[in-house]
PDB file of C-alpha atoms in Angstrom:
ATOM      1  CA  UNK L   1      84.737 109.405 255.414  1.00 42.00           C
ATOM      2  CA  UNK L   2      86.298 112.279 257.389  1.00 48.00           C
ATOM      3  CA  UNK L   3      84.140 113.711 260.151  1.00 49.00           C
ATOM      4  CA  UNK L   4      83.364 117.408 260.087  1.00 57.00           C
ATOM      5  CA  UNK L   5      84.570 119.359 263.115  1.00 47.00           C
ATOM      6  CA  UNK L   6      81.631 120.590 265.215  1.00 47.00           C
ATOM      7  CA  UNK L   7      81.181 124.321 265.628  1.00 46.00           C
ATOM      8  CA  UNK L   8      80.967 125.598 269.191  1.00 45.00           C
ATOM      9  CA  UNK L   9      78.447 128.095 270.429  1.00 43.00           C
ATOM     10  CA  UNK L  10      75.128 126.515 269.446  1.00 44.00           C
ATOM     11  CA  UNK L  11      72.702 125.379 272.090  1.00 46.00           C
ATOM     12  CA  UNK L  12      71.515 122.108 270.605  1.00 61.00           C
ATOM     13  CA  UNK L  13      73.223 119.236 268.877  1.00 63.00           C
ATOM     14  CA  UNK L  14      70.921 119.767 265.890  1.00 61.00           C
ATOM     15  CA  UNK L  15      71.883 123.441 265.788  1.00 79.00           C
ATOM     16  CA  UNK L  16      75.566 122.556 265.933  1.00 78.00           C
ATOM     17  CA  UNK L  17      75.082 120.074 263.112  1.00 82.00           C
ATOM     18  CA  UNK L  18      73.422 122.706 260.927  1.00 87.00           C
ATOM     19  CA  UNK L  19      76.185 125.241 261.581  1.00 87.00           C
ATOM     20  CA  UNK L  20      78.949 122.671 261.054  1.00 87.00           C
ATOM     21  CA  UNK L  21      77.487 121.686 257.695  1.00 89.00           C
ATOM     22  CA  UNK L  22      76.899 125.325 256.739  1.00 88.00           C
ATOM     23  CA  UNK L  23      80.499 126.232 257.527  1.00 88.00           C
ATOM     24  CA  UNK L  24      81.828 123.239 255.574  1.00 88.00           C
ATOM     25  CA  UNK L  25      79.870 124.378 252.516  1.00 88.00           C
ATOM     26  CA  UNK L  26      80.696 128.075 252.829  1.00 86.00           C
ATOM     27  CA  UNK L  27      84.422 127.429 253.260  1.00 85.00           C
ATOM     28  CA  UNK L  28      84.382 124.950 250.345  1.00 84.00           C
ATOM     29  CA  UNK L  29      85.447 121.955 252.422  1.00 86.00           C
ATOM     30  CA  UNK L  30      82.387 120.390 250.832  1.00 88.00           C
ATOM     31  CA  UNK L  31      82.677 121.205 247.151  1.00 86.00           C
ATOM     32  CA  UNK L  32      79.712 122.248 244.979  1.00 86.00           C
ATOM     33  CA  UNK L  33      77.921 119.169 243.693  1.00 88.00           C
ATOM     34  CA  UNK L  34      78.953 116.946 246.624  1.00 91.00           C
ATOM     35  CA  UNK L  35      76.143 114.480 247.432  1.00 91.00           C
ATOM     36  CA  UNK L  36      74.977 114.657 251.049  1.00 90.00           C
ATOM     37  CA  UNK L  37      73.803 111.140 251.833  1.00 87.00           C
ATOM     38  CA  UNK L  38      71.796 111.082 255.032  1.00 86.00           C
ATOM     39  CA  UNK L  39      73.449 108.055 256.660  1.00 86.00           C
ATOM     40  CA  UNK L  40      76.920 109.485 255.932  1.00 87.00           C
ATOM     41  CA  UNK L  41      75.957 112.876 257.327  1.00 86.00           C
ATOM     42  CA  UNK L  42      74.872 111.218 260.600  1.00 86.00           C
ATOM     43  CA  UNK L  43      78.465 110.041 261.126  1.00 84.00           C
ATOM     44  CA  UNK L  44      80.110 113.226 259.879  1.00 81.00           C
ATOM     45  CA  UNK L  45      77.956 115.603 261.904  1.00 81.00           C
ATOM     46  CA  UNK L  46      77.508 113.420 264.973  1.00 82.00           C
ATOM     47  CA  UNK L  47      73.746 113.991 265.097  1.00 83.00           C
ATOM     48  CA  UNK L  48      70.654 111.848 264.610  1.00 86.00           C
ATOM     49  CA  UNK L  49      68.919 111.326 261.287  1.00 86.00           C
ATOM     50  CA  UNK L  50      66.252 113.749 262.464  1.00 87.00           C
ATOM     51  CA  UNK L  51      68.971 116.341 263.111  1.00 86.00           C
ATOM     52  CA  UNK L  52      70.495 115.729 259.683  1.00 88.00           C
ATOM     53  CA  UNK L  53      67.121 116.163 257.986  1.00 88.00           C
ATOM     54  CA  UNK L  54      66.543 119.405 259.891  1.00 89.00           C
ATOM     55  CA  UNK L  55      70.005 120.680 258.898  1.00 89.00           C
ATOM     56  CA  UNK L  56      69.488 119.849 255.237  1.00 90.00           C
ATOM     57  CA  UNK L  57      66.058 121.461 255.147  1.00 90.00           C
ATOM     58  CA  UNK L  58      67.429 124.600 256.808  1.00 90.00           C
ATOM     59  CA  UNK L  59      70.303 124.860 254.347  1.00 91.00           C
ATOM     60  CA  UNK L  60      67.955 124.173 251.452  1.00 90.00           C
ATOM     61  CA  UNK L  61      65.992 127.266 252.469  1.00 88.00           C
ATOM     62  CA  UNK L  62      69.264 129.250 252.387  1.00 86.00           C
ATOM     63  CA  UNK L  63      70.050 128.007 248.893  1.00 86.00           C
ATOM     64  CA  UNK L  64      73.171 126.148 250.015  1.00 88.00           C
ATOM     65  CA  UNK L  65      71.889 122.646 249.235  1.00 91.00           C
ATOM     66  CA  UNK L  66      69.511 121.325 246.600  1.00 91.00           C
ATOM     67  CA  UNK L  67      67.322 118.235 246.561  1.00 90.00           C
ATOM     68  CA  UNK L  68      67.666 115.835 243.625  1.00 84.00           C
ATOM     69  CA  UNK L  69      64.980 113.785 241.930  1.00 78.00           C
ATOM     70  CA  UNK L  70      65.339 110.888 244.338  1.00 78.00           C
ATOM     71  CA  UNK L  71      65.355 113.116 247.387  1.00 80.00           C
ATOM     72  CA  UNK L  72      69.147 113.043 247.784  1.00 85.00           C
ATOM     73  CA  UNK L  73      70.626 116.398 248.709  1.00 91.00           C
ATOM     74  CA  UNK L  74      73.769 117.887 247.210  1.00 93.00           C
ATOM     75  CA  UNK L  75      75.802 121.030 247.812  1.00 91.00           C
ATOM     76  CA  UNK L  76      74.344 123.743 245.586  1.00 88.00           C
ATOM     77  CA  UNK L  77      76.296 125.231 242.713  1.00 87.00           C
ATOM     78  CA  UNK L  78      75.905 128.986 242.222  1.00 88.00           C
ATOM     79  CA  UNK L  79      75.482 129.590 238.500  1.00 91.00           C
ATOM     80  CA  UNK L  80      76.810 132.719 236.782  1.00 94.00           C
ATOM     81  CA  UNK L  81      73.218 133.850 236.232  1.00 95.00           C
ATOM     82  CA  UNK L  82      72.298 133.452 239.906  1.00 94.00           C
ATOM     83  CA  UNK L  83      75.484 135.238 240.954  1.00 95.00           C
ATOM     84  CA  UNK L  84      74.711 138.088 238.547  1.00 97.00           C
ATOM     85  CA  UNK L  85      71.279 138.518 240.118  1.00 96.00           C
ATOM     86  CA  UNK L  86      72.723 138.515 243.641  1.00 96.00           C
ATOM     87  CA  UNK L  87      75.188 141.255 242.718  1.00 97.00           C
ATOM     88  CA  UNK L  88      72.412 143.248 241.036  1.00 97.00           C
ATOM     89  CA  UNK L  89      70.418 143.193 244.276  1.00 96.00           C
ATOM     90  CA  UNK L  90      73.482 144.269 246.225  1.00 96.00           C
ATOM     91  CA  UNK L  91      74.215 147.087 243.777  1.00 97.00           C
ATOM     92  CA  UNK L  92      70.663 148.367 244.155  1.00 96.00           C
ATOM     93  CA  UNK L  93      70.468 148.197 247.970  1.00 96.00           C
ATOM     94  CA  UNK L  94      73.934 148.745 249.424  1.00 96.00           C
ATOM     95  CA  UNK L  95      74.477 152.312 248.129  1.00 97.00           C
ATOM     96  CA  UNK L  96      71.115 153.274 249.636  1.00 97.00           C
ATOM     97  CA  UNK L  97      72.076 151.602 252.906  1.00 97.00           C
ATOM     98  CA  UNK L  98      75.305 153.646 253.005  1.00 97.00           C
ATOM     99  CA  UNK L  99      73.297 156.861 252.646  1.00 98.00           C
ATOM    100  CA  UNK L 100      70.944 155.808 255.439  1.00 98.00           C
ATOM    101  CA  UNK L 101      73.856 154.752 257.634  1.00 98.00           C
ATOM    102  CA  UNK L 102      75.304 158.260 257.429  1.00 98.00           C
ATOM    103  CA  UNK L 103      71.939 159.724 258.421  1.00 97.00           C
ATOM    104  CA  UNK L 104      71.073 157.306 261.218  1.00 97.00           C
ATOM    105  CA  UNK L 105      74.041 155.360 262.608  1.00 97.00           C
ATOM    106  CA  UNK L 106      75.282 155.796 266.137  1.00 97.00           C
ATOM    107  CA  UNK L 107      78.926 156.477 266.908  1.00 96.00           C
ATOM    108  CA  UNK L 108      79.193 152.925 268.224  1.00 97.00           C
ATOM    109  CA  UNK L 109      78.032 151.592 264.833  1.00 97.00           C
ATOM    110  CA  UNK L 110      80.517 153.829 263.002  1.00 97.00           C
ATOM    111  CA  UNK L 111      83.261 152.452 265.236  1.00 97.00           C
ATOM    112  CA  UNK L 112      82.158 148.867 264.477  1.00 97.00           C
ATOM    113  CA  UNK L 113      82.313 149.638 260.755  1.00 98.00           C
ATOM    114  CA  UNK L 114      85.867 150.931 261.095  1.00 98.00           C
ATOM    115  CA  UNK L 115      86.914 147.926 263.162  1.00 98.00           C
ATOM    116  CA  UNK L 116      85.678 145.580 260.430  1.00 98.00           C
ATOM    117  CA  UNK L 117      87.713 147.495 257.832  1.00 98.00           C
ATOM    118  CA  UNK L 118      90.853 147.243 259.966  1.00 98.00           C
ATOM    119  CA  UNK L 119      90.282 143.505 260.395  1.00 98.00           C
ATOM    120  CA  UNK L 120      89.869 143.061 256.616  1.00 98.00           C
ATOM    121  CA  UNK L 121      93.111 144.963 255.978  1.00 98.00           C
ATOM    122  CA  UNK L 122      95.046 142.863 258.502  1.00 98.00           C
ATOM    123  CA  UNK L 123      93.631 139.619 257.083  1.00 97.00           C
ATOM    124  CA  UNK L 124      94.548 140.671 253.532  1.00 97.00           C
ATOM    125  CA  UNK L 125      98.123 141.351 254.594  1.00 97.00           C
ATOM    126  CA  UNK L 126      98.274 137.960 256.326  1.00 96.00           C
ATOM    127  CA  UNK L 127      96.464 136.161 253.491  1.00 95.00           C
ATOM    128  CA  UNK L 128      94.041 134.769 256.068  1.00 96.00           C
ATOM    129  CA  UNK L 129      91.067 133.957 253.844  1.00 94.00           C
ATOM    130  CA  UNK L 130      88.510 132.911 256.497  1.00 93.00           C
ATOM    131  CA  UNK L 131      89.156 135.985 258.657  1.00 96.00           C
ATOM    132  CA  UNK L 132      89.123 138.189 255.548  1.00 97.00           C
ATOM    133  CA  UNK L 133      85.693 136.886 254.544  1.00 95.00           C
ATOM    134  CA  UNK L 134      84.378 137.200 258.104  1.00 96.00           C
ATOM    135  CA  UNK L 135      85.575 140.820 258.257  1.00 97.00           C
ATOM    136  CA  UNK L 136      83.522 141.642 255.172  1.00 97.00           C
ATOM    137  CA  UNK L 137      80.489 139.966 256.730  1.00 95.00           C
ATOM    138  CA  UNK L 138      80.981 142.092 259.847  1.00 97.00           C
ATOM    139  CA  UNK L 139      81.325 145.270 257.767  1.00 98.00           C
ATOM    140  CA  UNK L 140      78.055 144.737 255.930  1.00 96.00           C
ATOM    141  CA  UNK L 141      76.247 143.573 259.064  1.00 95.00           C
ATOM    142  CA  UNK L 142      77.260 146.850 260.742  1.00 97.00           C
ATOM    143  CA  UNK L 143      76.299 148.872 257.663  1.00 97.00           C
ATOM    144  CA  UNK L 144      72.855 147.292 257.480  1.00 96.00           C
ATOM    145  CA  UNK L 145      72.227 147.592 261.221  1.00 96.00           C
ATOM    146  CA  UNK L 146      73.179 151.259 261.182  1.00 97.00           C
ATOM    147  CA  UNK L 147      70.943 151.994 258.203  1.00 97.00           C
ATOM    148  CA  UNK L 148      67.866 151.504 260.361  1.00 96.00           C
ATOM    149  CA  UNK L 149      65.951 149.829 257.523  1.00 96.00           C
ATOM    150  CA  UNK L 150      64.892 146.398 258.745  1.00 94.00           C
ATOM    151  CA  UNK L 151      63.112 145.469 255.495  1.00 94.00           C
ATOM    152  CA  UNK L 152      66.238 145.975 253.372  1.00 93.00           C
ATOM    153  CA  UNK L 153      68.327 144.218 256.013  1.00 92.00           C
ATOM    154  CA  UNK L 154      66.054 141.164 255.944  1.00 92.00           C
ATOM    155  CA  UNK L 155      66.141 141.054 252.136  1.00 92.00           C
ATOM    156  CA  UNK L 156      69.937 140.962 252.126  1.00 91.00           C
ATOM    157  CA  UNK L 157      70.053 138.504 255.021  1.00 88.00           C
ATOM    158  CA  UNK L 158      68.140 135.974 252.901  1.00 89.00           C
ATOM    159  CA  UNK L 159      71.111 136.149 250.500  1.00 91.00           C
ATOM    160  CA  UNK L 160      73.796 136.209 253.185  1.00 90.00           C
ATOM    161  CA  UNK L 161      74.777 132.534 252.919  1.00 88.00           C
ATOM    162  CA  UNK L 162      75.228 132.703 249.139  1.00 90.00           C
ATOM    163  CA  UNK L 163      77.016 136.055 249.370  1.00 93.00           C
ATOM    164  CA  UNK L 164      79.416 134.543 251.915  1.00 91.00           C
ATOM    165  CA  UNK L 165      79.866 131.491 249.696  1.00 91.00           C
ATOM    166  CA  UNK L 166      80.788 133.733 246.739  1.00 94.00           C
ATOM    167  CA  UNK L 167      83.241 135.642 248.923  1.00 94.00           C
ATOM    168  CA  UNK L 168      85.004 132.427 249.961  1.00 92.00           C
ATOM    169  CA  UNK L 169      85.065 131.306 246.337  1.00 91.00           C
ATOM    170  CA  UNK L 170      86.557 134.541 245.006  1.00 94.00           C
ATOM    171  CA  UNK L 171      88.965 134.948 247.928  1.00 95.00           C
ATOM    172  CA  UNK L 172      90.501 131.587 247.080  1.00 91.00           C
ATOM    173  CA  UNK L 173      91.269 132.847 243.575  1.00 92.00           C
ATOM    174  CA  UNK L 174      92.276 136.394 244.477  1.00 95.00           C
ATOM    175  CA  UNK L 175      96.008 137.106 244.820  1.00 95.00           C
ATOM    176  CA  UNK L 176      97.266 139.086 247.788  1.00 95.00           C
ATOM    177  CA  UNK L 177      97.471 142.246 245.686  1.00 97.00           C
ATOM    178  CA  UNK L 178      93.781 142.044 244.842  1.00 97.00           C
ATOM    179  CA  UNK L 179      92.803 141.364 248.444  1.00 97.00           C
ATOM    180  CA  UNK L 180      94.811 144.400 249.574  1.00 97.00           C
ATOM    181  CA  UNK L 181      93.172 146.555 246.897  1.00 98.00           C
ATOM    182  CA  UNK L 182      89.723 145.278 247.875  1.00 97.00           C
ATOM    183  CA  UNK L 183      90.385 146.111 251.533  1.00 97.00           C
ATOM    184  CA  UNK L 184      91.559 149.573 250.460  1.00 98.00           C
ATOM    185  CA  UNK L 185      88.278 150.093 248.587  1.00 98.00           C
ATOM    186  CA  UNK L 186      86.402 149.080 251.724  1.00 98.00           C
ATOM    187  CA  UNK L 187      88.440 151.676 253.593  1.00 98.00           C
ATOM    188  CA  UNK L 188      87.309 154.221 250.992  1.00 98.00           C
ATOM    189  CA  UNK L 189      83.654 153.470 251.735  1.00 98.00           C
ATOM    190  CA  UNK L 190      84.306 153.872 255.445  1.00 98.00           C
ATOM    191  CA  UNK L 191      86.156 157.160 254.942  1.00 98.00           C
ATOM    192  CA  UNK L 192      83.201 158.548 252.979  1.00 98.00           C
ATOM    193  CA  UNK L 193      80.840 157.425 255.748  1.00 97.00           C
ATOM    194  CA  UNK L 194      83.007 158.895 258.487  1.00 96.00           C
ATOM    195  CA  UNK L 195      83.268 162.191 256.580  1.00 97.00           C
ATOM    196  CA  UNK L 196      79.485 162.185 256.137  1.00 97.00           C
ATOM    197  CA  UNK L 197      79.618 162.268 252.344  1.00 98.00           C
ATOM    198  CA  UNK L 198      76.525 160.285 251.246  1.00 98.00           C
ATOM    199  CA  UNK L 199      76.949 160.713 247.483  1.00 98.00           C
ATOM    200  CA  UNK L 200      80.565 159.580 247.625  1.00 98.00           C
ATOM    201  CA  UNK L 201      79.735 156.675 249.942  1.00 98.00           C
ATOM    202  CA  UNK L 202      76.936 155.483 247.645  1.00 98.00           C
ATOM    203  CA  UNK L 203      79.136 155.778 244.569  1.00 98.00           C
ATOM    204  CA  UNK L 204      81.959 153.852 246.225  1.00 98.00           C
ATOM    205  CA  UNK L 205      79.541 151.119 247.345  1.00 97.00           C
ATOM    206  CA  UNK L 206      78.212 150.713 243.813  1.00 98.00           C
ATOM    207  CA  UNK L 207      81.726 150.648 242.318  1.00 97.00           C
ATOM    208  CA  UNK L 208      82.791 148.089 244.911  1.00 98.00           C
ATOM    209  CA  UNK L 209      79.915 145.726 244.079  1.00 97.00           C
ATOM    210  CA  UNK L 210      80.405 146.149 240.317  1.00 97.00           C
ATOM    211  CA  UNK L 211      84.087 145.253 240.616  1.00 97.00           C
ATOM    212  CA  UNK L 212      83.302 142.231 242.800  1.00 97.00           C
ATOM    213  CA  UNK L 213      80.642 141.050 240.366  1.00 97.00           C
ATOM    214  CA  UNK L 214      82.974 141.257 237.388  1.00 97.00           C
ATOM    215  CA  UNK L 215      85.636 139.152 239.103  1.00 97.00           C
ATOM    216  CA  UNK L 216      83.157 136.553 240.397  1.00 96.00           C
ATOM    217  CA  UNK L 217      81.317 136.174 237.094  1.00 96.00           C
ATOM    218  CA  UNK L 218      84.554 135.826 235.112  1.00 95.00           C
ATOM    219  CA  UNK L 219      85.677 133.137 237.557  1.00 92.00           C
ATOM    220  CA  UNK L 220      82.387 131.239 237.454  1.00 92.00           C
ATOM    221  CA  UNK L 221      82.235 131.305 233.651  1.00 89.00           C
ATOM    222  CA  UNK L 222      85.799 129.990 233.422  1.00 85.00           C
ATOM    223  CA  UNK L 223      85.126 127.155 235.884  1.00 73.00           C
ATOM    224  CA  UNK L 224      84.700 123.689 234.331  1.00 60.00           C
TER     225      UNK L 224
END
């Protein structure tokens, strides 16, 4: 079985194993439903059985893996109903976070938001899916940080892995024209923020999430 490429930047081998497995799931190199047998994961991740168990337990808490009846883990499958609920939470919180960002963000945070938009636009033009998804993660991380509401940020961070997973899933199916339009909508949110228009920013955030939800749910319902 092919070994997974370790991810740099983590201090411990166990931490690297967790991140390597997380990235393989999020980028769909490990497909939903794939069984994660402990002895095979030792070879693929290059860590001990203890490290594998720690990685699986960590990813179980993020909702990326599930434990079967016999204790065997598998890559989680996001159901249409679960995805709907995730988008409902986003639609409720993100418009409010945009309003708070306008009221509280520093100029440095506004600049970071704009940089993430520019990166998303460039990735859409290049059809670079991983960078495109990462740019959206950076945009929302900056938005949440600038909102100054740590409770809301922590709520959304508990969903971050599954939100990122859904973004990778939909990006794979989205043609270049849709990716460019999506990046343009992100630019619209940023323009409203930069122009200090909270009502417009909140409305654009809600419209953005609603559009994303419709595409993702249609795709998930059509999947075999």
